[in-house]
Coordinates of C-alpha atoms in Angstrom, one line a residue:
Chain Q
M222 CA 19.0 -17.1 49.5
P223 CA 15.5 -18.5 49.7
T224 CA 14.3 -22.0 49.2
L225 CA 11.5 -22.9 46.8
T226 CA 9.0 -25.0 48.7
I227 CA 6.0 -26.6 47.1
S228 CA 3.7 -28.6 49.2
D229 CA 0.6 -30.6 48.3
L230 CA 0.0 -28.5 45.2
N231 CA -3.0 -29.1 43.1
V232 CA -3.7 -27.5 39.7
S233 CA -6.7 -28.1 37.5
Y234 CA -7.8 -26.8 34.2
G235 CA -11.5 -26.9 34.5
R236 CA -12.3 -30.4 35.5
I237 CA -9.0 -31.8 34.3
A238 CA -6.5 -32.2 37.1
A239 CA -3.0 -31.5 35.9
L240 CA -1.2 -31.7 39.2
H241 CA -2.3 -33.6 42.3
G242 CA -0.6 -33.2 45.6
V243 CA 2.9 -32.3 44.3
S244 CA 5.5 -31.5 46.9
I245 CA 9.0 -30.6 45.9
E246 CA 11.8 -28.4 47.3
V247 CA 14.7 -26.6 45.6
R248 CA 17.3 -25.4 48.1
E249 CA 19.8 -22.6 47.7
G250 CA 22.5 -23.4 45.2
E251 CA 21.0 -26.6 44.1
M252 CA 20.4 -27.8 40.6
V253 CA 17.2 -29.8 40.8
G254 CA 15.9 -31.8 37.8
L255 CA 12.3 -32.5 37.1
V256 CA 11.7 -35.2 34.5
G257 CA 8.7 -37.0 33.2
P258 CA 6.9 -37.9 30.0
N259 CA 4.7 -35.6 27.9
G260 CA 1.6 -34.5 29.8
A261 CA 3.1 -35.3 33.2
G262 CA 2.4 -31.7 34.3
K263 CA 5.9 -30.4 34.1
S264 CA 5.1 -27.1 32.3
T265 CA 2.0 -26.7 34.5
L266 CA 4.2 -26.8 37.6
V267 CA 6.6 -24.2 36.1
N268 CA 3.8 -21.9 35.0
C269 CA 2.1 -22.2 38.4
I270 CA 5.3 -21.2 40.2
A271 CA 5.8 -18.3 37.8
G272 CA 2.3 -17.1 38.6
V273 CA 0.7 -17.5 35.1
V274 CA -1.4 -20.6 36.0
P275 CA -3.5 -20.4 39.2
A276 CA -3.2 -23.1 41.9
T277 CA -6.3 -24.9 42.9
S278 CA -5.0 -25.7 46.4
G279 CA -1.7 -26.2 48.2
A280 CA 1.2 -24.0 48.9
V281 CA 4.1 -22.5 46.8
A282 CA 6.6 -20.4 48.8
F283 CA 9.9 -18.8 47.9
G284 CA 11.7 -18.2 51.2
E285 CA 9.2 -16.7 53.5
R286 CA 6.9 -15.4 50.8
S287 CA 3.9 -17.3 49.4
L288 CA 3.7 -17.1 45.6
I289 CA 0.0 -18.2 45.5
G290 CA -2.1 -15.5 43.9
V291 CA 0.9 -13.2 43.3
R292 CA 1.2 -11.5 39.9
P293 CA 3.9 -12.9 37.6
E294 CA 5.6 -9.5 37.3
R295 CA 6.1 -9.5 41.1
I296 CA 7.3 -13.0 41.2
V297 CA 10.2 -12.2 38.8
D298 CA 10.9 -9.2 40.9
W299 CA 11.3 -11.5 43.9
G300 CA 14.0 -13.4 42.0
V301 CA 12.3 -16.3 40.2
S302 CA 13.0 -16.2 36.4
V303 CA 11.8 -18.6 33.7
V304 CA 13.2 -19.8 30.4
P305 CA 9.8 -21.0 29.1
E306 CA 9.0 -24.0 26.9
G307 CA 9.4 -23.0 23.3
R308 CA 11.7 -20.1 24.3
Q309 CA 9.2 -17.4 23.7
I310 CA 11.6 -14.8 22.7
F311 CA 10.1 -11.6 21.2
T312 CA 10.8 -12.3 17.5
R313 CA 9.8 -8.8 16.4
L314 CA 12.2 -7.1 18.8
T315 CA 15.9 -6.9 18.5
V316 CA 18.2 -9.2 20.4
L317 CA 19.3 -6.3 22.5
E318 CA 15.7 -5.2 23.3
N319 CA 15.0 -8.8 24.3
L320 CA 17.9 -8.7 26.7
V321 CA 17.1 -5.3 28.1
L322 CA 13.5 -6.5 28.8
G323 CA 15.0 -9.3 30.9
A324 CA 16.2 -6.6 33.2
T325 CA 12.7 -4.9 33.5
T326 CA 12.5 -5.3 37.2
R327 CA 16.0 -3.9 38.0
R328 CA 16.7 -0.3 38.9
D329 CA 20.5 -0.6 39.1
R330 CA 21.2 0.7 35.6
A331 CA 25.0 0.6 35.8
Q332 CA 25.1 -3.0 36.9
V333 CA 22.6 -4.0 34.2
D334 CA 25.1 -2.7 31.6
E335 CA 27.8 -4.8 33.3
D336 CA 25.6 -7.8 33.2
L337 CA 24.9 -7.2 29.5
E338 CA 28.7 -7.4 28.9
R339 CA 28.9 -10.5 31.0
V340 CA 26.1 -12.2 29.0
F341 CA 27.7 -11.2 25.8
A342 CA 31.0 -12.7 26.9
R343 CA 29.2 -16.0 27.7
F344 CA 27.1 -16.0 24.6
P345 CA 29.2 -14.1 21.9
V346 CA 26.8 -14.9 19.2
L347 CA 24.3 -12.6 20.9
K348 CA 26.7 -9.7 20.9
A349 CA 27.3 -10.0 17.1
A350 CA 23.5 -10.2 16.5
G351 CA 22.6 -7.3 18.9
S352 CA 20.6 -5.2 16.5
K353 CA 19.1 -8.0 14.5
L354 CA 15.5 -9.1 15.0
A355 CA 15.4 -12.0 17.4
G356 CA 13.2 -13.9 15.0
K357 CA 16.1 -14.2 12.6
L358 CA 18.2 -16.2 15.0
S359 CA 18.6 -20.0 14.6
G360 CA 16.9 -22.3 17.2
G361 CA 20.1 -22.7 19.2
E362 CA 20.8 -19.0 19.2
Q363 CA 17.2 -18.3 20.3
Q364 CA 17.7 -20.7 23.2
Q365 CA 20.9 -18.8 24.2
L366 CA 18.9 -15.6 24.0
A367 CA 16.1 -17.0 26.2
I368 CA 18.6 -18.1 28.8
A369 CA 20.5 -14.8 28.6
R370 CA 17.3 -12.8 28.9
A371 CA 16.4 -14.7 32.1
L372 CA 19.8 -14.1 33.5
M373 CA 19.5 -10.4 33.0
A374 CA 17.0 -10.3 35.9
R375 CA 19.8 -11.7 38.2
P376 CA 17.5 -14.5 39.3
K377 CA 17.9 -16.2 42.6
L378 CA 16.1 -19.2 41.1
L379 CA 16.2 -20.0 37.4
M380 CA 13.6 -22.4 36.0
L381 CA 14.1 -23.8 32.6
D382 CA 11.3 -25.6 30.8
E383 CA 12.6 -28.2 28.3
P384 CA 15.5 -26.1 27.1
S385 CA 16.9 -28.9 24.9
L386 CA 13.7 -29.3 22.9
G387 CA 14.2 -28.9 19.2
L388 CA 18.0 -28.4 19.5
A389 CA 20.6 -30.3 17.5
P390 CA 22.6 -32.8 19.6
L391 CA 25.7 -30.7 19.6
V392 CA 23.8 -27.7 20.8
I393 CA 22.2 -29.7 23.5
D394 CA 25.7 -30.7 24.8
E395 CA 26.7 -27.0 24.8
M396 CA 23.5 -26.1 26.7
F397 CA 24.0 -28.6 29.4
A398 CA 27.6 -27.3 29.7
W399 CA 26.3 -23.7 30.2
L400 CA 23.8 -24.9 32.8
S401 CA 26.6 -26.7 34.7
E402 CA 28.7 -23.5 34.6
L403 CA 25.8 -21.4 35.9
H404 CA 25.2 -23.9 38.6
E405 CA 28.8 -23.8 39.6
A406 CA 28.7 -20.0 39.7
G407 CA 26.0 -20.3 42.4
T408 CA 22.7 -20.0 40.6
T409 CA 19.9 -22.1 41.9
I410 CA 18.3 -24.0 39.1
L411 CA 15.2 -26.0 38.5
L412 CA 15.6 -27.9 35.2
I413 CA 12.6 -29.4 33.6
E414 CA 13.4 -31.9 30.9
Q415 CA 12.2 -34.9 28.9
N416 CA 15.8 -35.7 28.4
A417 CA 16.0 -37.7 31.6
T418 CA 19.4 -39.3 31.3
R419 CA 21.2 -36.0 30.8
T420 CA 19.2 -34.3 33.5
I421 CA 19.9 -36.9 36.1
E422 CA 23.6 -36.6 35.2
V423 CA 23.9 -32.9 35.8
A424 CA 21.4 -32.3 38.6
D425 CA 22.1 -32.7 42.3
R426 CA 18.6 -34.3 42.7
T427 CA 15.9 -35.2 40.3
Y428 CA 12.2 -35.6 40.8
V429 CA 10.3 -37.9 38.4
L430 CA 6.8 -36.5 37.7
N431 CA 4.2 -38.8 36.2
K432 CA 0.5 -38.2 35.6
G433 CA 0.6 -35.1 37.8
K434 CA 2.3 -36.7 40.8
V435 CA 5.8 -37.0 42.0
A436 CA 6.5 -40.6 41.3
R437 CA 10.0 -40.7 42.7
E438 CA 13.0 -38.6 43.9
I439 CA 16.4 -39.6 42.7
E440 CA 19.2 -38.4 45.1
D441 CA 22.2 -39.2 43.0
S442 CA 23.2 -40.2 39.6
E443 CA 24.0 -43.8 40.5
A444 CA 20.3 -44.3 40.6
A445 CA 20.2 -43.3 37.0
A446 CA 21.9 -46.6 36.2
D447 CA 18.7 -48.2 37.4
T448 CA 17.4 -48.8 33.9
N449 CA 14.3 -50.4 35.4
L450 CA 13.4 -47.0 36.8
L451 CA 13.8 -45.2 33.6
E452 CA 11.6 -47.7 31.8
T453 CA 9.0 -47.6 34.5
Y454 CA 8.5 -43.9 34.7
L455 CA 9.9 -42.4 31.6
G456 CA 9.4 -45.2 29.0
V457 CA 10.1 -44.0 25.5
A458 CA 10.7 -40.4 26.7
S459 CA 14.2 -41.1 27.9
E460 CA 15.1 -42.9 24.6
R461 CA 13.9 -40.1 22.4
P462 CA 16.7 -37.7 21.7
S463 CA 14.2 -34.8 21.4
Chain Y
M190 CA -0.1 17.0 -14.3
T191 CA -1.6 19.6 -11.9
H192 CA -4.5 17.2 -11.2
V193 CA -2.0 14.6 -10.2
I194 CA -0.6 17.0 -7.5
T195 CA -4.1 17.9 -6.3
Y196 CA -5.3 14.3 -6.1
G197 CA -2.0 13.0 -4.9
I198 CA -2.2 15.3 -1.9
D199 CA -5.8 14.4 -1.2
A200 CA -4.8 10.7 -1.4
L201 CA -1.9 11.1 1.0
S202 CA -4.1 13.1 3.4
Q203 CA -6.9 10.5 3.4
G204 CA -4.3 7.8 3.8
G205 CA -2.6 9.5 6.7
L206 CA -5.9 10.0 8.5
D207 CA -7.0 6.4 8.0
G208 CA -3.5 5.3 9.2
L209 CA -4.0 7.3 12.4
A210 CA -7.4 5.8 13.0
A211 CA -6.0 2.3 12.4
L212 CA -3.1 2.8 14.8
G213 CA -5.4 3.7 17.6
I214 CA -7.3 0.5 17.2
A215 CA -4.2 -1.7 16.5
L216 CA -2.4 -0.6 19.6
I217 CA -5.3 -1.9 21.8
F218 CA -5.8 -5.0 19.8
G219 CA -2.1 -5.8 19.9
V220 CA -1.8 -5.5 23.7
M221 CA -5.0 -7.1 24.8
R222 CA -6.6 -8.8 21.8
L223 CA -9.5 -6.4 22.2
I224 CA -11.3 -5.1 19.2
N225 CA -12.2 -1.8 20.9
F226 CA -15.4 -0.6 19.4
A227 CA -15.5 2.2 22.0
Q228 CA -12.9 3.9 19.8
T229 CA -16.0 5.0 17.8
A230 CA -17.3 6.9 20.8
F231 CA -13.9 8.4 21.7
I232 CA -13.7 9.9 18.2
T233 CA -17.3 11.2 18.4
L234 CA -16.8 12.7 21.8
G235 CA -13.6 14.4 20.7
G236 CA -15.7 16.3 18.2
Y237 CA -18.2 17.3 20.9
M238 CA -15.3 18.5 23.0
I239 CA -14.5 20.9 20.2
L240 CA -18.1 22.1 20.2
L241 CA -18.0 22.5 24.0
L242 CA -14.8 24.5 24.0
G243 CA -16.0 26.5 21.0
S244 CA -14.8 30.0 21.8
S245 CA -11.3 29.0 23.0
S246 CA -8.3 29.3 20.8
W247 CA -7.4 26.2 18.9
P248 CA -4.3 25.2 20.9
V249 CA -6.4 25.2 24.0
V250 CA -9.1 23.2 22.3
V251 CA -6.5 20.7 21.1
A252 CA -4.8 20.3 24.4
I253 CA -7.9 19.9 26.5
T254 CA -9.6 17.6 24.1
V255 CA -6.5 15.3 23.8
I256 CA -6.2 15.1 27.6
V257 CA -10.0 14.5 28.2
I258 CA -10.3 11.8 25.6
A259 CA -7.1 10.1 26.7
L260 CA -8.3 10.1 30.3
L261 CA -11.7 8.8 29.2
A262 CA -10.0 5.9 27.3
V263 CA -7.9 5.1 30.4
A264 CA -11.0 5.2 32.6
T265 CA -12.9 3.0 30.3
E266 CA -10.2 0.4 30.5
R267 CA -10.1 0.6 34.2
V268 CA -13.8 0.3 34.7
A269 CA -15.0 -1.9 31.8
F270 CA -12.1 -3.9 30.4
R271 CA -9.7 -4.6 33.2
P272 CA -12.2 -6.8 35.2
I273 CA -12.7 -9.0 32.1
R274 CA -9.2 -9.0 30.7
E275 CA -8.9 -12.8 30.9
A276 CA -12.2 -13.3 29.2
N277 CA -12.4 -14.6 25.6
M278 CA -12.4 -12.3 22.5
A279 CA -16.2 -12.4 22.0
T280 CA -16.8 -11.2 25.6
L281 CA -14.3 -8.4 25.1
L282 CA -15.9 -7.4 21.8
V283 CA -19.5 -7.3 23.3
T284 CA -18.3 -5.2 26.2
S285 CA -16.7 -2.7 23.8
F286 CA -20.0 -2.5 21.9
A287 CA -21.8 -1.9 25.2
V288 CA -19.3 0.8 26.3
S289 CA -19.6 2.5 22.9
S290 CA -23.4 2.5 22.9
F291 CA -23.5 3.7 26.5
L292 CA -21.2 6.6 25.8
Q293 CA -23.1 7.5 22.6
N294 CA -26.4 7.5 24.3
V295 CA -25.2 9.6 27.2
L296 CA -24.0 12.0 24.6
I297 CA -27.4 12.1 22.9
M298 CA -29.0 12.7 26.3
I299 CA -26.8 15.7 26.9
A300 CA -26.2 17.1 23.4
G301 CA -29.2 15.8 21.4
A302 CA -29.2 13.6 18.3
Q303 CA -29.4 16.4 15.8
T304 CA -26.5 17.4 13.5
Q305 CA -24.6 20.4 14.7
G306 CA -22.3 22.7 12.8
V307 CA -18.8 23.3 14.1
A308 CA -16.5 25.9 12.8
F309 CA -13.2 24.2 13.7
G310 CA -10.2 25.0 11.5
A311 CA -12.5 26.8 9.1
S312 CA -9.5 28.9 7.9
L313 CA -8.0 25.6 6.6
L314 CA -10.8 25.0 4.1
R315 CA -9.2 27.3 1.5
S316 CA -7.1 26.1 -1.3
F317 CA -3.8 27.5 -2.5
S318 CA -1.9 27.0 -5.6
I319 CA 1.4 25.0 -6.0
G320 CA 2.7 25.2 -9.6
G321 CA -0.8 25.8 -10.9
A322 CA -2.3 23.0 -8.9
Q323 CA -5.1 23.8 -6.5
V324 CA -4.2 22.3 -3.1
N325 CA -6.5 22.1 -0.1
K326 CA -4.8 23.6 3.0
L327 CA -6.5 21.1 5.3
A328 CA -5.2 18.2 3.3
V329 CA -1.7 19.5 3.8
V330 CA -2.3 20.0 7.5
T331 CA -3.7 16.5 7.7
I332 CA -0.7 15.0 6.1
G333 CA 1.6 16.9 8.4
V334 CA -0.4 16.0 11.6
S335 CA -0.6 12.3 10.5
L336 CA 3.1 12.0 9.7
G337 CA 4.0 13.9 12.8
L338 CA 1.9 11.7 15.1
L339 CA 2.9 8.4 13.4
G340 CA 6.5 9.5 13.8
L341 CA 6.0 10.4 17.4
V342 CA 4.3 7.1 18.3
A343 CA 7.0 5.2 16.3
A344 CA 9.8 7.0 18.2
F345 CA 8.0 6.3 21.5
L346 CA 7.7 2.6 20.7
R347 CA 11.3 2.3 19.5
N348 CA 13.2 4.5 21.9
T349 CA 11.6 4.5 25.3
R350 CA 11.6 1.7 27.8
T351 CA 7.8 1.8 28.1
G352 CA 7.6 1.7 24.3
V353 CA 9.7 -1.5 24.1
E354 CA 7.6 -3.0 26.9
L355 CA 4.5 -2.2 25.0
R356 CA 5.8 -3.9 21.8
A357 CA 6.9 -6.9 23.8
A358 CA 3.4 -7.1 25.4
T359 CA 1.9 -6.9 22.0
E360 CA 3.9 -9.9 20.8
N361 CA 3.6 -12.1 23.9
F362 CA 1.7 -10.6 26.8
R363 CA 2.2 -13.5 29.2
M364 CA 6.0 -13.7 28.6
A365 CA 6.3 -9.9 29.0
R366 CA 4.7 -10.3 32.4
M367 CA 7.0 -13.1 33.3
L368 CA 9.9 -10.7 32.7
G369 CA 8.3 -8.1 35.0
V370 CA 6.5 -5.9 32.5
R371 CA 3.6 -4.5 34.6
A372 CA 0.5 -5.4 32.7
N373 CA -1.8 -2.8 34.1
R374 CA 0.6 0.0 33.3
V375 CA 1.4 -1.0 29.8
I376 CA -2.3 -1.4 29.0
A377 CA -3.1 2.0 30.5
V378 CA -0.4 3.6 28.4
A379 CA -1.8 1.9 25.2
F380 CA -5.3 3.2 26.0
A381 CA -4.0 6.7 26.7
I382 CA -2.2 6.8 23.4
S383 CA -5.2 5.4 21.6
G384 CA -7.4 8.0 23.2
G385 CA -5.0 10.7 22.1
L386 CA -5.0 9.4 18.5
A387 CA -8.9 9.3 18.6
A388 CA -8.8 13.0 19.6
A389 CA -6.5 13.8 16.7
V390 CA -8.8 11.9 14.3
S391 CA -11.8 13.9 15.6
F392 CA -9.9 17.2 14.9
L393 CA -9.2 16.3 11.3
V394 CA -12.6 14.8 10.6
T395 CA -14.5 17.6 12.2
A396 CA -12.5 20.2 10.4
Q397 CA -13.2 18.4 7.1
S398 CA -16.9 18.0 7.6
G399 CA -17.7 21.1 9.7
S400 CA -20.5 19.2 11.4
L401 CA -21.1 16.7 14.2
T402 CA -23.6 13.9 14.9
P403 CA -23.6 11.3 17.6
T404 CA -22.3 8.8 15.0
S405 CA -19.5 11.0 13.6
G406 CA -16.8 8.6 14.9
L407 CA -18.3 5.5 13.2
Q408 CA -16.8 5.9 9.8
P409 CA -13.2 6.6 10.8
A410 CA -13.3 3.8 13.4
I411 CA -14.7 1.3 10.9
V412 CA -11.9 2.2 8.5
G413 CA -9.5 1.7 11.4
F414 CA -10.9 -1.8 12.2
V415 CA -10.7 -2.8 8.5
A416 CA -7.2 -1.5 8.2
T417 CA -6.1 -3.4 11.2
V418 CA -7.5 -6.6 9.7
I419 CA -6.0 -6.0 6.3
G420 CA -2.6 -5.1 7.9
G421 CA -2.7 -8.4 9.7
M422 CA -4.0 -8.3 13.3
G423 CA -1.3 -7.6 15.8
S424 CA 1.1 -5.8 13.4
L425 CA 1.2 -2.1 14.1
V426 CA 3.1 -1.3 11.0
G427 CA 0.7 -3.5 9.0
A428 CA -2.3 -1.6 10.4
V429 CA -0.9 1.8 9.6
A430 CA 0.0 0.6 6.1
G431 CA -3.5 -0.9 5.7
G432 CA -5.1 2.4 6.8
F433 CA -2.9 4.3 4.4
A434 CA -3.8 1.9 1.5
L435 CA -7.5 2.2 2.3
G436 CA -7.4 6.0 2.3
V437 CA -5.4 6.2 -0.9
A438 CA -7.8 3.7 -2.6
T439 CA -10.8 5.8 -1.5
V440 CA -9.4 8.9 -3.2
I441 CA -8.4 6.9 -6.3
F442 CA -11.9 5.5 -6.7
Q443 CA -13.4 8.9 -6.1
V444 CA -11.3 10.3 -8.9
A445 CA -11.3 7.4 -11.4
L446 CA -14.9 6.3 -11.2
P447 CA -17.5 7.9 -13.5
S448 CA -19.3 10.7 -11.8
G449 CA -22.5 8.6 -11.3
A450 CA -20.5 6.0 -9.3
A451 CA -18.0 8.2 -7.5
P452 CA -20.2 8.8 -4.4
Y453 CA -20.3 5.0 -3.9
N454 CA -16.5 4.7 -3.9
Q455 CA -16.6 3.1 -0.5
A456 CA -18.5 0.1 -2.0
F457 CA -15.6 -0.4 -4.4
V458 CA -13.0 0.0 -1.6
F459 CA -14.6 -2.6 0.6
A460 CA -15.2 -5.0 -2.3
I461 CA -11.4 -4.9 -2.7
V462 CA -11.0 -5.5 1.1
F463 CA -13.1 -8.6 1.1
L464 CA -11.5 -10.0 -2.1
L465 CA -8.1 -9.3 -0.5
L466 CA -9.1 -11.2 2.6
V467 CA -10.4 -14.1 0.5
V468 CA -7.0 -14.4 -1.1
R469 CA -4.9 -13.6 2.0
P470 CA -6.9 -14.1 5.2
Q471 CA -3.9 -13.5 7.4
G472 CA -3.7 -9.9 6.1
L473 CA -0.9 -8.1 4.3
M474 CA 1.6 -8.5 7.1
G475 CA -0.2 -11.3 8.9
A476 CA 1.1 -11.9 12.3
G477 CA -1.4 -14.7 12.9
L478 CA -2.3 -13.3 16.3
I479 CA -6.0 -14.2 16.4
E480 CA -5.4 -16.7 19.1
E481 CA -6.4 -16.5 22.7
R482 CA -4.2 -14.2 24.8
A483 CA -2.9 -16.2 27.7

């Protein structure tokens, strides 16, 4: 399975630089966290990897393949799936249609049906709501749908952009539990979060992004006890339950 | 009572026609936030295709015209709209104006600007009687064609993979791409369907009027734009409902207004349109999609 390698990545919106010289790596089977305050460039990084925001300079590679200038529909075909910020499920399509769209790039029909059953087993609420419009689901259910939809592509790398945002505390607990399960099942995960404490707990390694730069890399959760660090880079963000 | 049947069928027929015109425009708006003024030229050119194929039997005329206009729509997208897909709505709109004027002027160069008579579907211009009510044959055919095509497009959008991808792209283009929906293909399909619908509108309009001018497509296309706005930009069902409502309102005003005012029924219809938009700017089924497509 390929490794995601980002080196010296710069992204600007017009004259405003969103990322300067970001270098990170996500190796096979790892769950890597990426935390940082609002406006640190976290979503820009995800969108750039997914191919919907162009890089100004630098390199993004998944295994041997460069993702720079590649269309988003091809990047997902190569095994990189996104659970985007704000979930972005198709509210006017049914739950089932949303899930089937997740498998757009796949041609192994029979296995897609098996995966659908697997997803329903993991998220039973989606099975019950299959023919309902996705817009009628609650926030927590929509988040499950967004994750399930991304899984339908059988991603080699799953990127989640602030999946805990807007969820009730109990649902956040559940969500982190699903992510740990997925990770144990072998999925490589890049988890972007404002909820730094939880992320550092579940991730193998965590990068701290601040003002468009990697401010620090935390190798294990012991470092999380370093409250000084959290205050320095994350400030209020880590306190906020979001 | 017999008048009710006659006018009722006229209203349904005009409503169906305007619904078709609206769907062609709403499909393109939905998937690329483009207000495609070139639809005007597609409808006009459909009429001239009928003229060109004059002596052929009607199924041949219909088949060739649908194919030619659908291909023209796809080619237009490829040449004019794809390169500027990421541009803002104003640029897209101006391009569609330019494309429309270009096609219209090429047409005038070839066919001239004068009005030309076309005997298409002339046998449908007779009336027949249902329970004492005089019913226009063409109106019944128009209802049938409109319902048939609306049903066909609905079935396509609902039951096929490409249809579901098109609906997803309409709601959130960028997310659809991130799931692997191929942007170019989905947009080309939308243009092909839109072109096919434009051809259908030309058949019905040309049969009704029996004549053609280089601006024949303007009126149905404008009704389509207005219907899309009333329906709530980005909602296909809303656009069709908006078109249907416009068509029905047109006939109601025609019938209900005193004879001196009846020819100006469109003025009354559009007065209601702007009053409606003052009260409900997001349209009847407002999807609130007039934001930049990412």
